mmCIF file of C-alpha atoms in Angstrom:
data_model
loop_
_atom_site.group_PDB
_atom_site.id
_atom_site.type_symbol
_atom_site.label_atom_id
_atom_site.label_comp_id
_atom_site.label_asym_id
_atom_site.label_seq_id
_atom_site.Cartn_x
_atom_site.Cartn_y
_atom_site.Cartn_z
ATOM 1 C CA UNK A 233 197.200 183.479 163.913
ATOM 2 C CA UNK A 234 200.613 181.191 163.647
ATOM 3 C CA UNK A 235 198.777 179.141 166.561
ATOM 4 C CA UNK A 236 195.514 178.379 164.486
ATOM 5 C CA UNK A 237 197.592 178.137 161.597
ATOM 6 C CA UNK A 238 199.651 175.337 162.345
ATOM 7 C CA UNK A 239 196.699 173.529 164.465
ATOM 8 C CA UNK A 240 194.877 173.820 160.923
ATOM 9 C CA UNK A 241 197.826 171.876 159.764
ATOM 10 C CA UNK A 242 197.879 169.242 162.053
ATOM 11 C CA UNK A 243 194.330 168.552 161.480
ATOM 12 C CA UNK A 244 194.700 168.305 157.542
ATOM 13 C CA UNK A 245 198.113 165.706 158.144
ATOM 14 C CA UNK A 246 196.078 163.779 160.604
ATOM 15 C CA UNK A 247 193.127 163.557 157.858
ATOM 16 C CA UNK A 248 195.585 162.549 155.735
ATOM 17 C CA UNK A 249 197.351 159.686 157.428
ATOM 18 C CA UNK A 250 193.583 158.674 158.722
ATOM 19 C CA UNK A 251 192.558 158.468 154.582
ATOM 20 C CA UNK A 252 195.851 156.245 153.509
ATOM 21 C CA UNK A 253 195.145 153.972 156.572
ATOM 22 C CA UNK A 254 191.946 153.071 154.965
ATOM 23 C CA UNK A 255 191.379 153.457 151.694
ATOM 24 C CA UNK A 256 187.463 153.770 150.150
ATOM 25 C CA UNK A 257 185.898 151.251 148.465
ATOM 26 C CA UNK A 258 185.518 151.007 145.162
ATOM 27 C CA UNK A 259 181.369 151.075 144.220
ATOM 28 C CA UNK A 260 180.034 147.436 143.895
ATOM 29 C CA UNK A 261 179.462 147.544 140.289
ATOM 30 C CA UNK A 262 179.330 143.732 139.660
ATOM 31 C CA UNK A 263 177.563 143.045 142.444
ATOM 32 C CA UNK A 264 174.610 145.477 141.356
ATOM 33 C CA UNK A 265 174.005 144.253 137.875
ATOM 34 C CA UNK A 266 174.588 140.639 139.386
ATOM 35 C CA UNK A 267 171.910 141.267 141.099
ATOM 36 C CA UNK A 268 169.699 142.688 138.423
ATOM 37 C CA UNK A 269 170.357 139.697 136.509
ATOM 38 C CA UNK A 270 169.351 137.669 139.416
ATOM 39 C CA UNK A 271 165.896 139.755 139.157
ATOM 40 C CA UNK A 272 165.523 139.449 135.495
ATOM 41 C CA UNK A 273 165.635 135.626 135.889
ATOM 42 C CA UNK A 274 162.959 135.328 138.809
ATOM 43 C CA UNK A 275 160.407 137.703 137.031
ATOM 44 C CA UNK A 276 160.773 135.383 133.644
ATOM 45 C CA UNK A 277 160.678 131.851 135.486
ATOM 46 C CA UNK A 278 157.580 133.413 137.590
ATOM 47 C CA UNK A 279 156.217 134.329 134.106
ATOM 48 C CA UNK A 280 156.657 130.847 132.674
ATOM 49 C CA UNK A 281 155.066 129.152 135.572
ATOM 50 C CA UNK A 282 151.878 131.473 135.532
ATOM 51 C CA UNK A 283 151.584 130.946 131.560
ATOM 52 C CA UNK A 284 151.577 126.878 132.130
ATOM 53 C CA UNK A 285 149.215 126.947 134.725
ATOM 54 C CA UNK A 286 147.369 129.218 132.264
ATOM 55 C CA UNK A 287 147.458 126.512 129.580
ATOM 56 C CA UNK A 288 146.723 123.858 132.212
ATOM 57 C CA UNK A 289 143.540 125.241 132.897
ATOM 58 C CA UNK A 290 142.744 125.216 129.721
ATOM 59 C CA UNK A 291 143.605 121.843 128.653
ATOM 60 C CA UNK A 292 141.546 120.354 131.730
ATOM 61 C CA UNK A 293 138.509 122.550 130.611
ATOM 62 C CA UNK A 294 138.608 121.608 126.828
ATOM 63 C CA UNK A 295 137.048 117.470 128.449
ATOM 64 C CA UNK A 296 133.952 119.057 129.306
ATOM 65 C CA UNK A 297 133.680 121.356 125.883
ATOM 66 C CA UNK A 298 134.045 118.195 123.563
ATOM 67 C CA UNK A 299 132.553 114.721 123.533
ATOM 68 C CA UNK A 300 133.902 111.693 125.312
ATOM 69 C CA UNK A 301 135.311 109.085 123.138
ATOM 70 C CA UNK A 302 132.746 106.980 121.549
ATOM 71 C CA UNK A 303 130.142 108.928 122.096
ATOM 72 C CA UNK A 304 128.024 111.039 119.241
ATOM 73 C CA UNK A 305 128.774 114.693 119.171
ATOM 74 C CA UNK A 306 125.932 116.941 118.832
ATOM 75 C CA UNK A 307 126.283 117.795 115.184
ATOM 76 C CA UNK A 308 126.593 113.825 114.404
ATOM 77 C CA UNK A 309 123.309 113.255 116.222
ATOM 78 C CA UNK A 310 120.719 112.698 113.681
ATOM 79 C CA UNK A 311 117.932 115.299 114.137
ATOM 80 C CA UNK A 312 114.390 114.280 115.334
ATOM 81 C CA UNK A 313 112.483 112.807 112.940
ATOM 82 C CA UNK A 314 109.342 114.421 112.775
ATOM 83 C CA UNK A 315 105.840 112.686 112.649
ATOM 84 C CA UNK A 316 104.048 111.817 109.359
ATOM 85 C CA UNK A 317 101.050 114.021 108.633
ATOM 86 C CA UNK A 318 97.988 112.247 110.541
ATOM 87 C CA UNK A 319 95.513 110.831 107.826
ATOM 88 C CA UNK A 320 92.556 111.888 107.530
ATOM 89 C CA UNK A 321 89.761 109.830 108.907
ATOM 90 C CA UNK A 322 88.022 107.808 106.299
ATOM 91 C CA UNK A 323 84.272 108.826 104.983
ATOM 92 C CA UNK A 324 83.390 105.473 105.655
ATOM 93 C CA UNK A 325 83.225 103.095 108.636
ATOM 94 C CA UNK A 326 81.923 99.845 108.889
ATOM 95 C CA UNK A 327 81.968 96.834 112.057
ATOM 96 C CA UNK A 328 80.741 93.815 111.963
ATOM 97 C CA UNK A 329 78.208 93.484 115.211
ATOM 98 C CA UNK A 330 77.554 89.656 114.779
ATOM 99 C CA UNK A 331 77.697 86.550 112.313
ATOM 100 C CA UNK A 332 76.563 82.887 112.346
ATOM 101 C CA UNK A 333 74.037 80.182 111.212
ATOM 102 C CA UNK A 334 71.017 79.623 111.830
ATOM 103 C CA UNK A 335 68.213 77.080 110.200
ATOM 104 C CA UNK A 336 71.152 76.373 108.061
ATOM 105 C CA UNK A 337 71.552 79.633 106.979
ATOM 106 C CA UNK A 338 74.386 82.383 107.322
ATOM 107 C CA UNK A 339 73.488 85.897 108.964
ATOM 108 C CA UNK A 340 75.295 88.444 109.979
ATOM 109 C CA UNK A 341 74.548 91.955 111.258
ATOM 110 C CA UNK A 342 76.898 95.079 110.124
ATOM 111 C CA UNK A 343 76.815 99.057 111.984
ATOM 112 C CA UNK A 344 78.093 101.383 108.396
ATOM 113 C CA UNK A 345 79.101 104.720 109.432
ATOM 114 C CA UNK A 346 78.911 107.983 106.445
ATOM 115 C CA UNK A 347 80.633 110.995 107.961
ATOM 116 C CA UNK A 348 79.077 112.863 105.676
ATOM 117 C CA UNK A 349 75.818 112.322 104.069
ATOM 118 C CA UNK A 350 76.489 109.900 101.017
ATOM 119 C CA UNK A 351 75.900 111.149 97.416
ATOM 120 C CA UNK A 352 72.058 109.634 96.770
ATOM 121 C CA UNK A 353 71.037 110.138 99.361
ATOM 122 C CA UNK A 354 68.253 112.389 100.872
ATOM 123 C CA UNK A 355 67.267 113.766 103.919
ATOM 124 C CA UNK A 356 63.797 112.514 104.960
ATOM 125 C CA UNK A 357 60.734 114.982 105.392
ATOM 126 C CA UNK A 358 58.616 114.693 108.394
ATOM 127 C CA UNK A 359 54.859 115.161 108.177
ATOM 128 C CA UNK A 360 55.007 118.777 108.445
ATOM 129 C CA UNK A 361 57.008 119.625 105.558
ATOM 130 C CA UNK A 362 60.418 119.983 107.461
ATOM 131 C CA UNK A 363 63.159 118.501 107.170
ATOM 132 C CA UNK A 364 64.970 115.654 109.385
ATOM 133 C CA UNK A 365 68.306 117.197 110.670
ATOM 134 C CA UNK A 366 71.772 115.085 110.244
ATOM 135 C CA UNK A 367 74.901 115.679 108.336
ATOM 136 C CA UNK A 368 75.943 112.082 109.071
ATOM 137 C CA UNK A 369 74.122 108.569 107.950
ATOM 138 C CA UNK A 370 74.259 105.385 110.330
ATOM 139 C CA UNK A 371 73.275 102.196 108.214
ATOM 140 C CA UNK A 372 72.169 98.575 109.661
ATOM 141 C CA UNK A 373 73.241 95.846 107.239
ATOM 142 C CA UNK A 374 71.033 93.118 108.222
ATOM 143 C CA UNK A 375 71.780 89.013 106.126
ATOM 144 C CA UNK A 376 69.986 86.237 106.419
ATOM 145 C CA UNK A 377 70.996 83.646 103.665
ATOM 146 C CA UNK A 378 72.587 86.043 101.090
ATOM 147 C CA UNK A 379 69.576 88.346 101.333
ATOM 148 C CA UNK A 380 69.517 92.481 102.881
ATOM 149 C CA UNK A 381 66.897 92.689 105.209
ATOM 150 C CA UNK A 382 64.386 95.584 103.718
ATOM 151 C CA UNK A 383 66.303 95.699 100.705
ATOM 152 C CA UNK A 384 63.475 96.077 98.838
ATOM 153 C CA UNK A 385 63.875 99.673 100.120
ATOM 154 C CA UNK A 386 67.163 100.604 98.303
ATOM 155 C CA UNK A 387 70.007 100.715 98.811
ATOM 156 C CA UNK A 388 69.294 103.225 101.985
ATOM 157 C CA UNK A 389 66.939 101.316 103.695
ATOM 158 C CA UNK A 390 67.614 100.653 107.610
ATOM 159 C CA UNK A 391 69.816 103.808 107.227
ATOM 160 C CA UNK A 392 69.260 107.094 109.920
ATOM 161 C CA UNK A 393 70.001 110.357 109.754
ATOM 162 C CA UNK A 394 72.763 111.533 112.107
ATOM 163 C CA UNK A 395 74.533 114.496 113.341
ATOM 164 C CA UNK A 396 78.344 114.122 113.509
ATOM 165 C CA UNK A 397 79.853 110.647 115.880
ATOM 166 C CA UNK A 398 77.794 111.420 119.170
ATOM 167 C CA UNK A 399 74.285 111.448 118.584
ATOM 168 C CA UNK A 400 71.959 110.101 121.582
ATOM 169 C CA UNK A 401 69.251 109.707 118.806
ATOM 170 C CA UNK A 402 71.127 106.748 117.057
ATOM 171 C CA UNK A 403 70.417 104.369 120.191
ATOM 172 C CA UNK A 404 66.894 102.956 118.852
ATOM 173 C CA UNK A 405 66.725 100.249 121.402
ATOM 174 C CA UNK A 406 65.662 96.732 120.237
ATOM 175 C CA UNK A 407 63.942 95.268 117.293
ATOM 176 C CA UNK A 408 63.244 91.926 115.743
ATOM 177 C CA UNK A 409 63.720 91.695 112.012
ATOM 178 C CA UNK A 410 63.288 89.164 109.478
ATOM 179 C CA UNK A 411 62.920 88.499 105.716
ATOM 180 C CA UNK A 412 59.293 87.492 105.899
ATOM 181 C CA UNK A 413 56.126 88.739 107.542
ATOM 182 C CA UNK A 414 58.175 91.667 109.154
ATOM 183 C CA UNK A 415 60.149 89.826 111.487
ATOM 184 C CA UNK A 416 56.938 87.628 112.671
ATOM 185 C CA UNK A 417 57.859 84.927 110.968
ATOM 186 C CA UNK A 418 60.858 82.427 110.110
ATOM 187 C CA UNK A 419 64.624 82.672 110.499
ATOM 188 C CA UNK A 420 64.682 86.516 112.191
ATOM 189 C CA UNK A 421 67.288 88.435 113.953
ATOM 190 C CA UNK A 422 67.106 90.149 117.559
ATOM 191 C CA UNK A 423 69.287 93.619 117.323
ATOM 192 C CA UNK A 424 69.777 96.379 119.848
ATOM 193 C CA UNK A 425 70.910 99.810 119.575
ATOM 194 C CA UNK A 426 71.634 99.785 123.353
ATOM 195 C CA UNK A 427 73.221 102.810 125.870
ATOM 196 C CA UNK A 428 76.396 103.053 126.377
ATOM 197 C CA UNK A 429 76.512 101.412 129.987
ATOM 198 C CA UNK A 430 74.650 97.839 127.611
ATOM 199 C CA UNK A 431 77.994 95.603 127.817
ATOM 200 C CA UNK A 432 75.685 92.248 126.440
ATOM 201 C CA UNK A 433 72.571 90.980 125.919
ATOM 202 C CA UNK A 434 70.793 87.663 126.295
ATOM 203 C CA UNK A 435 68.189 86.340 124.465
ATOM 204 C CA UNK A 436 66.086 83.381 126.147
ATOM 205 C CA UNK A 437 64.382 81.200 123.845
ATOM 206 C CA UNK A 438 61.183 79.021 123.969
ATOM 207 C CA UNK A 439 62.884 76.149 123.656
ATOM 208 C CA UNK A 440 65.212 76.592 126.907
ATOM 209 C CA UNK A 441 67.969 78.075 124.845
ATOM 210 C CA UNK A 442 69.552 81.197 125.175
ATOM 211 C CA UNK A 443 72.182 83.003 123.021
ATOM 212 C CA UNK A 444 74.526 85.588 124.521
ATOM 213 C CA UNK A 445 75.490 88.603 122.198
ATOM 214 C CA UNK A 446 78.343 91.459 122.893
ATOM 215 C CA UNK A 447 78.091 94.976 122.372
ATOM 216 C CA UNK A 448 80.053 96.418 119.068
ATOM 217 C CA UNK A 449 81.107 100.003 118.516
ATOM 218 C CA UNK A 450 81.709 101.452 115.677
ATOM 219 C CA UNK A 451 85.253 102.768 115.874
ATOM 220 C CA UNK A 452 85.966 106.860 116.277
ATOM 221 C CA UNK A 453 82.223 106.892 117.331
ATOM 222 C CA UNK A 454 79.109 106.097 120.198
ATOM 223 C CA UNK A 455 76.929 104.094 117.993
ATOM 224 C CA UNK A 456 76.826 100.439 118.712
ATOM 225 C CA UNK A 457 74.471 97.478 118.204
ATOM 226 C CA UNK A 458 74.774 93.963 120.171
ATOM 227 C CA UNK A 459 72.914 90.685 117.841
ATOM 228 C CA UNK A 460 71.335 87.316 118.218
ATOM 229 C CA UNK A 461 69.729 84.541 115.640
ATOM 230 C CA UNK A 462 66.021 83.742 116.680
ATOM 231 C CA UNK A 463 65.303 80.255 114.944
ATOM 232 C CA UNK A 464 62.504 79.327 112.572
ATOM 233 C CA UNK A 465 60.045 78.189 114.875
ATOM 234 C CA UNK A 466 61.089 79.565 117.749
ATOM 235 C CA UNK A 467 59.476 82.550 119.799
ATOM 236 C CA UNK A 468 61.454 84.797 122.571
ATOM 237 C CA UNK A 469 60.529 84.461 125.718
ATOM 238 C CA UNK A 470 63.005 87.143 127.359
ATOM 239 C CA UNK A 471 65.593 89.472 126.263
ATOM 240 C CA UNK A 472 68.013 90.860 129.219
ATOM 241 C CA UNK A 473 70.737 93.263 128.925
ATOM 242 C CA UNK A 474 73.823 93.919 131.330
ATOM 243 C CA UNK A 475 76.210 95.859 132.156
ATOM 244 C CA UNK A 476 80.391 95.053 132.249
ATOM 245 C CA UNK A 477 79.983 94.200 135.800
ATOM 246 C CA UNK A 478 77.023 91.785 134.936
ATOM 247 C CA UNK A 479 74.872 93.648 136.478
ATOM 248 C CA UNK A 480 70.898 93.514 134.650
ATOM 249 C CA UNK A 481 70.237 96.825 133.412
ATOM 250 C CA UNK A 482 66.746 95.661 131.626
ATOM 251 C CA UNK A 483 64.177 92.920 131.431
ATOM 252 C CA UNK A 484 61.588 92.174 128.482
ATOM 253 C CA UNK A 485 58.827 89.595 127.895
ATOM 254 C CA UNK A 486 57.174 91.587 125.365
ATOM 255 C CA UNK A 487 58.541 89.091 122.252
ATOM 256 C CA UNK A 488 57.201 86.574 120.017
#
């Protein structure tokens, strides 16, 4: 017992001379929160630097949302205009086919186009009772000297019955037509109603002459008529009529 006792003592005074000889450290207070400050300060300077990058991206994106200077923004653009309402196509069409002198008088030929039949105006009956079809009227105006050709038949004389802008009856071939004798005699006119392929005609005189005459259309439509002056005195010995590519589509001796 007084052995372990005092050994117990010696061990306590050794513990106690080992304790004095180095003293403990105090705890690094100022160091920690030095430290936490030090944290603080990174987090909020990362913060800064993420939320200017933030507002850089922004201000390089806001170039491509607006208009470049000078140039019209889309609500200062004026808007399309938009198309006047198309007119509507008139009731009546007329061309002039030909024009000249001849024997020292003007003539002229003229294609008149009704779209709808004009007010006056009736239908003709055929022999049977029935009556022509057409809700259109085609009209040759035919002058020699001042004067209609057949005007003696009113005002609708040398007038046809049509239906609508396309009708293959219109093209009447040729005739000869004059203010006298029924075209036989005097100052007369030559006038085709040609196909469509007819680009000209020529009509050879007696004399050696001949007198070239273009195809005219009537505009919006397929009817068209080519003309040519046959002189008092004069009688027809041909009448030709060619294509654009000049090309003779007919030939006719059967003329006075």
């Amino acid at each position: 017992m007084t052995s372990d006792h005092g050994q117990e003592d010696w061990v306590r005074a050794a513990f106690a001379r080992s304790r004095d000889a180095y003293p403990s450290s105090p705890a690094p207070v100022d160091r920690i929160l030095t430290a936490a400050r030090t944290r603080r300060k990174r987090r909020r300077a990362a913060a800064a630097v993420a939320s200017a990058a933030c507002v850089l991206g922004l201000g390089l994106a806001v170039p491509f949302l607006t208009s470049p200077p000078g140039a019209e923004s889309p609500a200062s653009r004026p808007s399309p205009r938009t198309s006047p309402p198309a007119r509507p196509a008139p009731s009546t069409v007329s061309v002039r086919v030909a024009e000249g002198t001849t024997g020292g008088q003007r003539w002229s030929v003229a294609l008149e186009f009704h779209r709808t039949l004009p007010k006056g105006y009736t239908l003709p009956t055929y022999p049977d009772g029935t009556t022509a079809p057409g809700t259109s009227l085609l009209c040759q105006r035919m002058y020699i000297g001042g004067v209609r050709i057949d005007h003696q038949g009113g005002p609708w004389a040398d007038c046809q019955p049509v239906t609508g802008t396309q009708d293959p009856q219109a093209s009447a071939g040729l005739g000869l037509w004059g203010l006298h004798d029924k075209g036989l005699s005097g100052s007369r006119l030559m006038v085709s109603n040609p196909e469509a392929n007819v680009a000209y005609g020529i009509v050879s005189l007696s004399d050696g002459t001949q007198v070239k005459a273009a195809t005219v259309t009537v505009p919006g439509t397929a009817y068209r008529a080519w003309a040519a002056p046959v002189p008092n005195g004069r009688t027809i010995t041909s009448v030709d009529q060619y294509d654009a590519h000049d090309q003779r589509l007919s030939h006719d001796t059967g003329w006075r």
